[in-house]
């Protein structure tokens, strides 16, 4: 589909030369002056749209596309129809991302402050910030230039944000110091009280005051309704460029390195530390006080109960190296198909 | 219990004839004029209450109930005490739902707009809508007649809703086109930016602009704090009558058919497609780009990594057909009870 | 680290005698007059800070600490350096919690009502309550003395709260009766409509009116973005002192006893009942209509499909007694390492 202009207005038309340059792609001979208005899928694109191919299964659509240009890998260029410009890149998705960002740039801060926004004493609002309706910015908050604060966002006392951050609708953020270009998607809860308490002999749970902060590195993005608790004494620290998907949960004192990726509904218990570029797939969980090495990858729904070496892929609950896990799954399935298993199942049924 | 009138005021008294008719139940001879004020559990109901029996284990409570009438299956009618009207239905829960809805109808839109609501330029608010305190409705939004917008709800620019929708407290909805009778429960996030990015050679994650929408069919219901990301290029599409429970997560470009049921904390990754009447139980997960056939059922905590045929029930992580999974579980348990397992466990302990 | 005074202002200085007394620790001879200003980790603490040791692995840090006093168990007191007061307790974390709470008390209700707060007709706001910006308190709500209502909190019609409750930013609470000292963290959704419906022969899902309430006992704490649905007919009941972590989901009619602990992202389906002091670890799930006995413990990611006896620990999905589960995991891993498993894996690959 082409982008619906009600929701995604375009910045074009933009000449192909400019688009190709942004994507690091040589401009095809004599085509640099062609103008493009937007991006679209192969099936929906017209002569003013840039499209892209990210998997070979879409080759039939490529052959029939009416797109003005298509970003793709060299090995697929043979299927580009006449009249469509082939934009060949060794990293087509990345190249397409840069082109699409030019044609449909994310909304920039408008520089306006809605009259209903509440801004506390001593708060410093950077140049060009946009503050939405009913936003509440408490005393002493510092926002760098060109931040966007969405409707109903609540920024707690003395929080600090760098330049060009987006604190979107209904976010709660407290006890937080953040770098530049940080995005908090709607409903994210940053800096809440961690789950820390001691239990008395009578069974009463007594809160241990949670006296740390949340430190968010440059470029961190946090998904909708995700939660990051503040540290209990040390800080909770999210490394630069790390991205959290929706409904992710990070406990107090969790630390991540640079560029980690934590997919939807995954959860990390208190004081676990991730190295750089760790990937945690959806619905995975980790117990506390673990160390996960650089570039380790944790599979979907894995339950990690022990440290993971750098570069290792783990799967299963409890998690084990992925090759071993796949063998165990296969062996288990085999076992379930055996006569013995059928007998065991029958025995269980008659319990 | 009887419904607490502070929270659930009744619409009664209503004559039994009217209630029975709504439930498709023949009115018992000479009882149609009896008046009923509410519904209650068997133990709490009095002569003015309708109660119901949905499982045989409650037969003792039925024998002692003081309810004026009880909805139940024919096979249990023998246990209805004297003075209580038996309302016999082949679908007692459905029949009870229709009667309870008459006696305790959901709050209708009041038609009033709170003076603090912010309504943008060009927004069209249908006749009889109720707009709560501090709601923010951006420019160009269209709401059909008799919608309820809760306190603090935020409806983004140009979103469209049909008739009698409920967009409840603290909802964020953007980039969305919805049909009639859509319900978004408190804190739902609809239309957020999906988790789409490409990673550069230097490890930098670059956002791929997410240029699609969320299309919600008639009668769709979304649970509290659930998230549906907008499409990345194509749309995310939720079919008519589909219901999502609390804290469910749907990634970009997910499509569901008609009448699907997705239970709490389940998650579906990007571009996976569900047929009609698919049931996904609690905490289940699916990887992306799968096809799940009509009336397939995915068990609780299942991890679906491959397409599922129509009408098939799957369970386990990775998910396999449910009968096979039950056999594997039984075989595994047996294995754990064997001498070999004990030795393995000891060996592991001494690692 | 020492607590950042921007976020965690201290109440000190406080004499050691007062701190020790609160923690039930005998005051060391002649040290009672020493003044303390805050708490800090062993590495960051200075002479005016109280620190603590909760695990033997930190003994090296203890030997080098500059803390004025350290709370710890008797067995570790030998490593306290000269000049540091040893505060010996049989329950060091609990003792530290009490000391830290004196030095960094949680913010008390300010007694002020923000002019933008909307308070409905007949609402009764207790003495000394603090009401934040844009809070919406509907008609007939009753708040006990010294409650804190955060910015944007929404308290539905006729809800009742006891003394010293905290209903924090962006909470939605409806259909709820709560005791004293209840905390609802940001974004919690209490009292939403449960997932109750009957399906007609044509596949239409018809809502069964959810006519119960949520009853929260004294001292209940609910995590950020957690959800507790109201009862369907009976009530949903959370026992005194029970704590729910972030993103937990409790279905309609769930009941917990006293002092239960339910960790992040766990979910409990409708009508399941927990006894007293049950612990449910992160990401665990339970089907509906179960009975979980007193002091049972459910492991992380466990999937409980049957009743659990009091005092029993279960693990796995489906959950079985933890010792048995550990043996099964070990046996399965062994199996995966066998030749047969390798063959099975290869066979599967060639499917």
Short mmCIF file of N, CA, C and O in Angstrom, two decimals, chain C residues 54-140:
data_model
loop_
_atom_site.label_atom_id
_atom_site.label_comp_id
_atom_site.label_asym_id
_atom_site.label_seq_id
_atom_site.Cartn_x
_atom_site.Cartn_y
_atom_site.Cartn_z
N UNK C 54 24.32 -7.85 51.96
CA UNK C 54 23.26 -8.86 51.88
C UNK C 54 23.73 -10.17 51.26
O UNK C 54 22.94 -11.10 51.11
N UNK C 55 24.99 -10.24 50.87
CA UNK C 55 25.49 -11.49 50.28
C UNK C 55 26.99 -11.53 50.49
O UNK C 55 27.67 -10.50 50.39
N UNK C 56 27.50 -12.74 50.75
CA UNK C 56 28.92 -12.88 51.10
C UNK C 56 29.85 -12.45 49.98
O UNK C 56 31.00 -12.06 50.23
N UNK C 57 29.31 -12.47 48.75
CA UNK C 57 30.21 -12.10 47.65
C UNK C 57 30.66 -10.65 47.72
O UNK C 57 31.57 -10.24 47.00
N UNK C 58 29.98 -9.84 48.53
CA UNK C 58 30.38 -8.44 48.66
C UNK C 58 31.37 -8.22 49.80
O UNK C 58 31.68 -7.08 50.15
N UNK C 59 31.86 -9.28 50.43
CA UNK C 59 32.80 -9.12 51.55
C UNK C 59 34.02 -8.27 51.18
O UNK C 59 34.44 -7.43 51.99
N UNK C 60 34.59 -8.43 49.98
CA UNK C 60 35.73 -7.57 49.64
C UNK C 60 35.35 -6.08 49.68
O UNK C 60 36.15 -5.26 50.15
N UNK C 61 34.16 -5.74 49.20
CA UNK C 61 33.73 -4.34 49.26
C UNK C 61 33.55 -3.89 50.71
O UNK C 61 33.82 -2.74 51.06
N UNK C 62 33.09 -4.81 51.54
CA UNK C 62 32.90 -4.46 52.95
C UNK C 62 34.24 -4.09 53.59
O UNK C 62 34.35 -3.09 54.31
N UNK C 63 35.25 -4.88 53.28
CA UNK C 63 36.56 -4.64 53.90
C UNK C 63 37.11 -3.26 53.55
O UNK C 63 37.87 -2.68 54.30
N UNK C 64 36.72 -2.72 52.41
CA UNK C 64 37.26 -1.43 51.96
C UNK C 64 36.28 -0.28 52.09
O UNK C 64 36.56 0.84 51.66
N UNK C 65 35.12 -0.54 52.68
CA UNK C 65 34.11 0.53 52.73
C UNK C 65 34.54 1.65 53.66
O UNK C 65 35.26 1.44 54.64
N UNK C 66 34.05 2.85 53.32
CA UNK C 66 34.24 4.01 54.19
C UNK C 66 32.93 4.37 54.89
O UNK C 66 32.80 5.44 55.49
N UNK C 67 31.94 3.47 54.80
CA UNK C 67 30.64 3.73 55.41
C UNK C 67 30.77 3.97 56.92
O UNK C 67 31.60 3.35 57.59
N UNK C 68 29.94 4.86 57.45
CA UNK C 68 29.92 5.10 58.89
C UNK C 68 29.37 3.91 59.65
O UNK C 68 29.79 3.63 60.78
N UNK C 69 28.43 3.21 59.05
CA UNK C 69 27.85 2.02 59.69
C UNK C 69 27.39 1.06 58.62
O UNK C 69 27.06 1.49 57.50
N UNK C 70 27.37 -0.21 58.94
CA UNK C 70 26.94 -1.24 57.99
C UNK C 70 26.01 -2.22 58.71
O UNK C 70 26.35 -2.72 59.78
N UNK C 71 24.86 -2.47 58.10
CA UNK C 71 23.94 -3.47 58.62
C UNK C 71 24.32 -4.81 58.01
O UNK C 71 24.48 -4.92 56.79
N UNK C 72 24.46 -5.84 58.84
CA UNK C 72 24.86 -7.14 58.31
C UNK C 72 24.60 -8.25 59.33
O UNK C 72 24.24 -7.99 60.47
N UNK C 73 24.75 -9.49 58.87
CA UNK C 73 24.56 -10.64 59.75
C UNK C 73 25.81 -10.83 60.61
O UNK C 73 26.92 -10.42 60.24
N UNK C 74 25.61 -11.48 61.76
CA UNK C 74 26.71 -11.67 62.72
C UNK C 74 27.90 -12.36 62.08
O UNK C 74 29.06 -12.01 62.35
N UNK C 75 27.63 -13.31 61.20
CA UNK C 75 28.71 -14.11 60.62
C UNK C 75 29.66 -13.30 59.74
O UNK C 75 30.75 -13.77 59.42
N UNK C 76 29.20 -12.09 59.34
CA UNK C 76 30.05 -11.26 58.49
C UNK C 76 30.68 -10.08 59.23
O UNK C 76 31.45 -9.32 58.64
N UNK C 77 30.38 -9.97 60.51
CA UNK C 77 30.82 -8.79 61.26
C UNK C 77 32.34 -8.71 61.35
O UNK C 77 32.90 -7.62 61.50
N UNK C 78 33.00 -9.86 61.21
CA UNK C 78 34.46 -9.87 61.34
C UNK C 78 35.15 -9.02 60.28
O UNK C 78 36.28 -8.58 60.47
N UNK C 79 34.46 -8.78 59.17
CA UNK C 79 35.12 -8.07 58.06
C UNK C 79 34.84 -6.57 58.06
O UNK C 79 35.24 -5.86 57.13
N UNK C 80 34.17 -6.09 59.10
CA UNK C 80 33.87 -4.65 59.15
C UNK C 80 35.15 -3.89 59.50
O UNK C 80 35.81 -4.22 60.49
N UNK C 81 35.52 -2.91 58.69
CA UNK C 81 36.79 -2.21 58.94
C UNK C 81 36.69 -1.28 60.16
O UNK C 81 35.60 -0.90 60.59
N UNK C 82 37.82 -0.92 60.67
CA UNK C 82 37.90 0.00 61.80
C UNK C 82 37.23 1.32 61.43
O UNK C 82 37.34 1.78 60.30
N UNK C 83 36.55 1.92 62.39
CA UNK C 83 35.91 3.21 62.13
C UNK C 83 34.50 3.06 61.62
O UNK C 83 33.74 4.03 61.56
N UNK C 84 34.12 1.87 61.19
CA UNK C 84 32.75 1.60 60.73
C UNK C 84 32.00 0.84 61.83
O UNK C 84 32.52 -0.13 62.36
N UNK C 85 30.80 1.31 62.12
CA UNK C 85 30.00 0.65 63.15
C UNK C 85 29.31 -0.57 62.54
O UNK C 85 28.65 -0.46 61.50
N UNK C 86 29.43 -1.72 63.18
CA UNK C 86 28.72 -2.92 62.73
C UNK C 86 27.33 -2.95 63.37
O UNK C 86 27.21 -2.92 64.59
N UNK C 87 26.31 -2.94 62.54
CA UNK C 87 24.93 -3.04 63.02
C UNK C 87 24.46 -4.46 62.72
O UNK C 87 24.02 -4.77 61.62
N UNK C 88 24.58 -5.33 63.71
CA UNK C 88 24.35 -6.75 63.49
C UNK C 88 22.89 -7.10 63.70
O UNK C 88 22.28 -6.76 64.71
N UNK C 89 22.32 -7.77 62.69
CA UNK C 89 20.90 -8.13 62.75
C UNK C 89 20.71 -9.54 62.22
O UNK C 89 21.39 -9.95 61.27
N UNK C 90 19.80 -10.28 62.78
CA UNK C 90 19.46 -11.59 62.21
C UNK C 90 18.71 -11.46 60.88
O UNK C 90 18.60 -12.43 60.14
N UNK C 91 18.21 -10.29 60.58
CA UNK C 91 17.47 -10.06 59.32
C UNK C 91 17.97 -8.75 58.72
O UNK C 91 17.30 -7.72 58.76
N UNK C 92 19.18 -8.78 58.12
CA UNK C 92 19.81 -7.52 57.71
C UNK C 92 19.01 -6.71 56.69
O UNK C 92 18.98 -5.47 56.77
N UNK C 93 18.38 -7.38 55.73
CA UNK C 93 17.66 -6.60 54.71
C UNK C 93 16.48 -5.88 55.34
O UNK C 93 16.22 -4.69 55.08
N UNK C 94 15.77 -6.58 56.20
CA UNK C 94 14.64 -5.96 56.90
C UNK C 94 15.11 -4.79 57.76
O UNK C 94 14.50 -3.70 57.74
N UNK C 95 16.19 -5.01 58.48
CA UNK C 95 16.72 -3.94 59.34
C UNK C 95 17.15 -2.73 58.50
O UNK C 95 16.85 -1.58 58.84
N UNK C 96 17.81 -3.03 57.39
CA UNK C 96 18.23 -1.94 56.51
C UNK C 96 17.02 -1.20 55.94
O UNK C 96 17.02 0.03 55.83
N UNK C 97 15.98 -1.95 55.59
CA UNK C 97 14.76 -1.31 55.06
C UNK C 97 14.22 -0.30 56.06
O UNK C 97 13.82 0.82 55.69
N UNK C 98 14.23 -0.67 57.34
CA UNK C 98 13.66 0.24 58.34
C UNK C 98 14.53 1.49 58.52
O UNK C 98 14.03 2.60 58.67
N UNK C 99 15.85 1.30 58.47
CA UNK C 99 16.75 2.44 58.60
C UNK C 99 16.65 3.35 57.38
O UNK C 99 16.55 4.58 57.49
N UNK C 100 16.65 2.74 56.19
CA UNK C 100 16.58 3.54 54.96
C UNK C 100 15.27 4.32 54.88
O UNK C 100 15.23 5.44 54.36
N UNK C 101 14.20 3.72 55.42
CA UNK C 101 12.91 4.40 55.39
C UNK C 101 12.91 5.63 56.30
O UNK C 101 12.26 6.64 55.99
N UNK C 102 13.68 5.57 57.39
CA UNK C 102 13.80 6.77 58.24
C UNK C 102 14.61 7.85 57.53
O UNK C 102 14.26 9.03 57.58
N UNK C 103 15.68 7.46 56.89
CA UNK C 103 16.57 8.44 56.26
C UNK C 103 16.01 8.97 54.95
O UNK C 103 16.27 10.12 54.57
N UNK C 104 15.26 8.13 54.25
CA UNK C 104 14.65 8.55 52.97
C UNK C 104 13.18 8.13 52.98
O UNK C 104 12.78 7.21 52.27
N UNK C 105 12.38 8.81 53.79
CA UNK C 105 10.97 8.40 53.88
C UNK C 105 10.25 8.63 52.56
O UNK C 105 10.59 9.56 51.82
N UNK C 106 9.28 7.77 52.24
CA UNK C 106 8.50 8.01 51.02
C UNK C 106 7.78 9.36 51.15
O UNK C 106 7.42 9.76 52.25
N UNK C 107 7.61 10.04 50.02
CA UNK C 107 6.96 11.36 50.09
C UNK C 107 5.59 11.24 50.76
O UNK C 107 4.80 10.36 50.42
N UNK C 108 5.34 12.10 51.71
CA UNK C 108 4.02 12.12 52.36
C UNK C 108 3.07 12.98 51.55
O UNK C 108 3.48 13.81 50.74
N UNK C 109 1.79 12.78 51.76
CA UNK C 109 0.78 13.60 51.08
C UNK C 109 0.96 15.06 51.49
O UNK C 109 1.11 15.38 52.67
N UNK C 110 0.97 15.94 50.50
CA UNK C 110 1.23 17.36 50.78
C UNK C 110 0.01 18.08 51.32
O UNK C 110 0.12 19.19 51.84
N UNK C 111 -1.15 17.49 51.17
CA UNK C 111 -2.37 18.16 51.61
C UNK C 111 -2.92 19.16 50.63
O UNK C 111 -3.96 19.78 50.87
N UNK C 112 -2.25 19.31 49.46
CA UNK C 112 -2.74 20.31 48.51
C UNK C 112 -3.48 19.67 47.35
O UNK C 112 -3.22 18.53 46.98
N UNK C 113 -4.42 20.41 46.84
CA UNK C 113 -5.19 19.93 45.69
C UNK C 113 -4.88 20.82 44.50
O UNK C 113 -5.08 22.02 44.54
N UNK C 114 -4.37 20.23 43.41
CA UNK C 114 -4.05 21.04 42.23
C UNK C 114 -5.33 21.64 41.67
O UNK C 114 -6.36 20.96 41.60
N UNK C 115 -5.26 22.91 41.27
CA UNK C 115 -6.51 23.56 40.81
C UNK C 115 -7.13 22.90 39.59
O UNK C 115 -8.32 23.09 39.33
N UNK C 116 -6.37 22.14 38.85
CA UNK C 116 -6.94 21.49 37.66
C UNK C 116 -7.62 20.16 37.97
O UNK C 116 -8.23 19.56 37.07
N UNK C 117 -7.51 19.67 39.19
CA UNK C 117 -8.14 18.39 39.52
C UNK C 117 -9.66 18.53 39.43
O UNK C 117 -10.23 19.53 39.86
N UNK C 118 -10.29 17.51 38.85
CA UNK C 118 -11.75 17.50 38.76
C UNK C 118 -12.28 16.56 39.84
O UNK C 118 -11.93 15.38 39.86
N UNK C 119 -13.09 17.11 40.73
CA UNK C 119 -13.64 16.29 41.81
C UNK C 119 -15.16 16.33 41.70
O UNK C 119 -15.77 17.39 41.68
N UNK C 120 -15.77 15.15 41.58
CA UNK C 120 -17.19 15.05 41.29
C UNK C 120 -18.08 15.37 42.48
O UNK C 120 -17.62 15.56 43.61
N UNK C 121 -19.37 15.38 42.21
CA UNK C 121 -20.36 15.68 43.25
C UNK C 121 -20.37 14.59 44.31
O UNK C 121 -20.35 13.40 44.00
N UNK C 122 -20.44 15.03 45.54
CA UNK C 122 -20.58 14.07 46.62
C UNK C 122 -19.31 13.32 46.95
O UNK C 122 -19.31 12.43 47.80
N UNK C 123 -18.22 13.62 46.26
CA UNK C 123 -16.95 12.95 46.58
C UNK C 123 -16.47 13.48 47.93
O UNK C 123 -16.62 14.66 48.25
N UNK C 124 -15.90 12.56 48.73
CA UNK C 124 -15.40 12.93 50.05
C UNK C 124 -13.89 12.73 50.05
O UNK C 124 -13.41 11.61 49.92
N UNK C 125 -13.17 13.84 50.16
CA UNK C 125 -11.71 13.78 50.13
C UNK C 125 -11.21 13.91 51.57
O UNK C 125 -11.45 14.92 52.21
N UNK C 126 -10.50 12.90 52.05
CA UNK C 126 -10.06 12.89 53.45
C UNK C 126 -9.07 14.00 53.75
O UNK C 126 -8.43 14.58 52.85
N UNK C 127 -8.91 14.24 55.03
CA UNK C 127 -8.01 15.27 55.50
C UNK C 127 -6.58 15.01 55.03
O UNK C 127 -6.09 13.88 55.10
N UNK C 128 -5.94 16.06 54.55
CA UNK C 128 -4.52 15.94 54.22
C UNK C 128 -4.21 15.25 52.91
O UNK C 128 -3.04 14.99 52.61
N UNK C 129 -5.21 14.97 52.11
CA UNK C 129 -4.93 14.31 50.82
C UNK C 129 -4.20 15.25 49.87
O UNK C 129 -4.38 16.46 49.91
N UNK C 130 -3.40 14.64 48.99
CA UNK C 130 -2.75 15.39 47.91
C UNK C 130 -3.37 14.94 46.59
O UNK C 130 -3.40 13.75 46.29
N UNK C 131 -3.85 15.90 45.81
CA UNK C 131 -4.50 15.57 44.54
C UNK C 131 -3.72 16.24 43.42
O UNK C 131 -3.59 17.45 43.40
N UNK C 132 -3.21 15.45 42.49
CA UNK C 132 -2.32 15.96 41.46
C UNK C 132 -3.03 16.65 40.31
O UNK C 132 -4.27 16.62 40.19
N UNK C 133 -2.23 17.22 39.44
CA UNK C 133 -2.75 17.93 38.27
C UNK C 133 -3.56 16.99 37.39
O UNK C 133 -3.15 15.86 37.13
N UNK C 134 -4.69 17.48 36.95
CA UNK C 134 -5.54 16.76 36.00
C UNK C 134 -6.07 15.42 36.51
O UNK C 134 -6.52 14.58 35.72
N UNK C 135 -5.99 15.21 37.80
CA UNK C 135 -6.65 14.02 38.34
C UNK C 135 -8.15 14.16 38.13
O UNK C 135 -8.70 15.27 38.16
N UNK C 136 -8.81 13.02 37.90
CA UNK C 136 -10.27 13.02 37.74
C UNK C 136 -10.86 12.07 38.77
O UNK C 136 -10.61 10.86 38.73
N UNK C 137 -11.59 12.63 39.70
CA UNK C 137 -12.21 11.87 40.78
C UNK C 137 -13.72 12.00 40.60
O UNK C 137 -14.27 13.09 40.74
N UNK C 138 -14.37 10.91 40.27
CA UNK C 138 -15.78 11.00 39.87
C UNK C 138 -16.72 11.12 41.08
O UNK C 138 -16.31 11.02 42.23
N UNK C 139 -17.97 11.27 40.77
CA UNK C 139 -19.00 11.45 41.80
C UNK C 139 -18.97 10.32 42.82
O UNK C 139 -18.83 9.15 42.47
N UNK C 140 -19.12 10.70 44.06
CA UNK C 140 -19.33 9.70 45.10
C UNK C 140 -18.10 8.97 45.58
O UNK C 140 -18.19 8.07 46.43
#
